[in-house]
XYZ file of C-alpha atoms in Angstrom:
126
model
C 59.802 91.287 97.883
C 59.226 93.379 100.870
C 56.606 96.362 101.024
C 56.622 98.746 103.723
C 53.956 101.334 104.575
C 54.392 104.098 107.039
C 51.737 105.901 108.788
C 51.181 107.995 111.974
C 53.112 111.205 111.090
C 51.555 114.681 111.827
C 52.061 118.030 113.351
C 52.665 118.409 117.196
C 53.825 120.863 119.674
C 57.068 120.397 121.501
C 56.651 117.996 124.427
C 53.865 116.088 122.800
C 53.929 112.466 121.386
C 53.429 110.639 118.300
C 53.423 107.081 117.444
C 54.600 105.882 113.976
C 53.707 102.496 112.331
C 55.322 100.507 109.480
C 53.204 97.835 108.067
C 55.550 95.174 106.609
C 54.885 92.338 104.010
C 57.136 89.666 102.447
C 59.376 86.979 103.905
C 60.485 87.602 107.487
C 63.947 86.261 106.205
C 64.195 89.196 103.979
C 63.188 91.762 106.594
C 64.896 90.251 109.695
C 66.014 93.773 110.760
C 64.045 97.238 110.689
C 65.021 100.629 111.447
C 63.388 103.952 111.427
C 65.263 106.803 109.542
C 64.645 110.444 109.441
C 65.529 113.043 106.903
C 65.507 116.959 106.714
C 66.182 118.667 103.486
C 69.787 119.506 103.103
C 70.826 117.275 105.693
C 72.163 113.542 105.613
C 69.641 110.787 106.434
C 69.838 109.671 110.104
C 69.114 106.338 111.612
C 66.935 106.716 114.535
C 66.027 103.339 115.917
C 66.476 99.737 114.824
C 65.457 96.130 115.931
C 66.310 92.796 114.903
C 62.840 91.064 114.367
C 63.818 87.525 115.647
C 65.095 88.219 118.987
C 63.845 91.920 119.504
C 67.183 93.531 120.145
C 66.905 97.406 119.663
C 69.411 100.154 119.240
C 68.804 104.176 119.355
C 70.602 107.037 118.235
C 71.854 109.050 121.071
C 69.621 111.958 120.065
C 66.529 109.992 120.778
C 67.583 107.658 123.643
C 65.161 107.704 126.679
C 62.437 109.622 124.407
C 61.849 107.168 121.369
C 60.901 103.501 121.667
C 60.890 100.894 118.709
C 58.597 97.867 119.004
C 57.031 95.161 117.064
C 53.533 93.389 116.810
C 53.429 89.690 117.902
C 52.785 88.762 114.223
C 55.861 90.440 113.204
C 54.101 92.202 110.452
C 54.417 95.809 112.011
C 57.213 97.794 113.702
C 56.286 100.932 115.661
C 58.221 104.078 116.723
C 56.732 105.672 120.000
C 58.169 109.190 120.278
C 57.794 111.074 123.390
C 58.938 114.466 124.478
C 59.124 115.619 120.709
C 61.352 118.498 119.845
C 61.521 120.922 116.999
C 64.749 118.958 116.019
C 62.914 115.700 115.630
C 61.054 117.324 112.627
C 61.730 115.431 109.465
C 60.242 112.954 107.030
C 60.424 109.446 108.735
C 61.232 106.251 106.736
C 60.902 102.582 107.587
C 63.622 100.343 106.330
C 64.032 96.584 106.034
C 66.628 94.160 105.052
C 68.345 90.712 105.889
C 70.776 91.795 108.443
C 73.384 89.889 110.321
C 75.972 91.508 112.803
C 76.008 93.686 115.756
C 72.823 95.404 116.794
C 75.006 98.737 116.892
C 75.144 98.481 112.986
C 71.570 98.563 112.346
C 71.487 102.552 112.040
C 74.274 102.221 109.429
C 73.269 99.288 107.428
C 72.607 99.766 103.766
C 68.903 98.693 103.613
C 67.337 97.345 100.425
C 63.558 98.029 100.986
C 62.251 101.476 101.886
C 58.783 102.948 102.593
C 57.466 106.149 101.006
C 57.829 108.142 104.275
C 55.714 110.074 106.754
C 56.188 113.695 107.755
C 56.633 114.715 111.491
C 56.532 118.206 112.268
C 57.545 119.720 115.747
C 56.847 123.166 116.305
C 57.885 125.062 119.379
């Protein structure tokens, strides 16, 4: 069983930064890929940034490239999302997801994940 707990959300002004954390427990083979998603009411959930735990390969949505960075700790028990130059359109509930993945890193944002956290709210005002 994989458990995920997000933290680090908050309310900021446009141009500011936030760092989200996702604490993960459970066998690594069950969570060899992890991805941050965000959702706004009335819109589809969007994959933002994904990472393969073993090799560290990452992939980003075009909307966040150059502003967001996904990383992990050395113990492979946490994944982070550093969000810089935040914009009002980045507002949403951010979820961490994990699964056993294989394939191209580009597929991480569209993979059907089995494990999800409870989410953390990010609000960016102009």
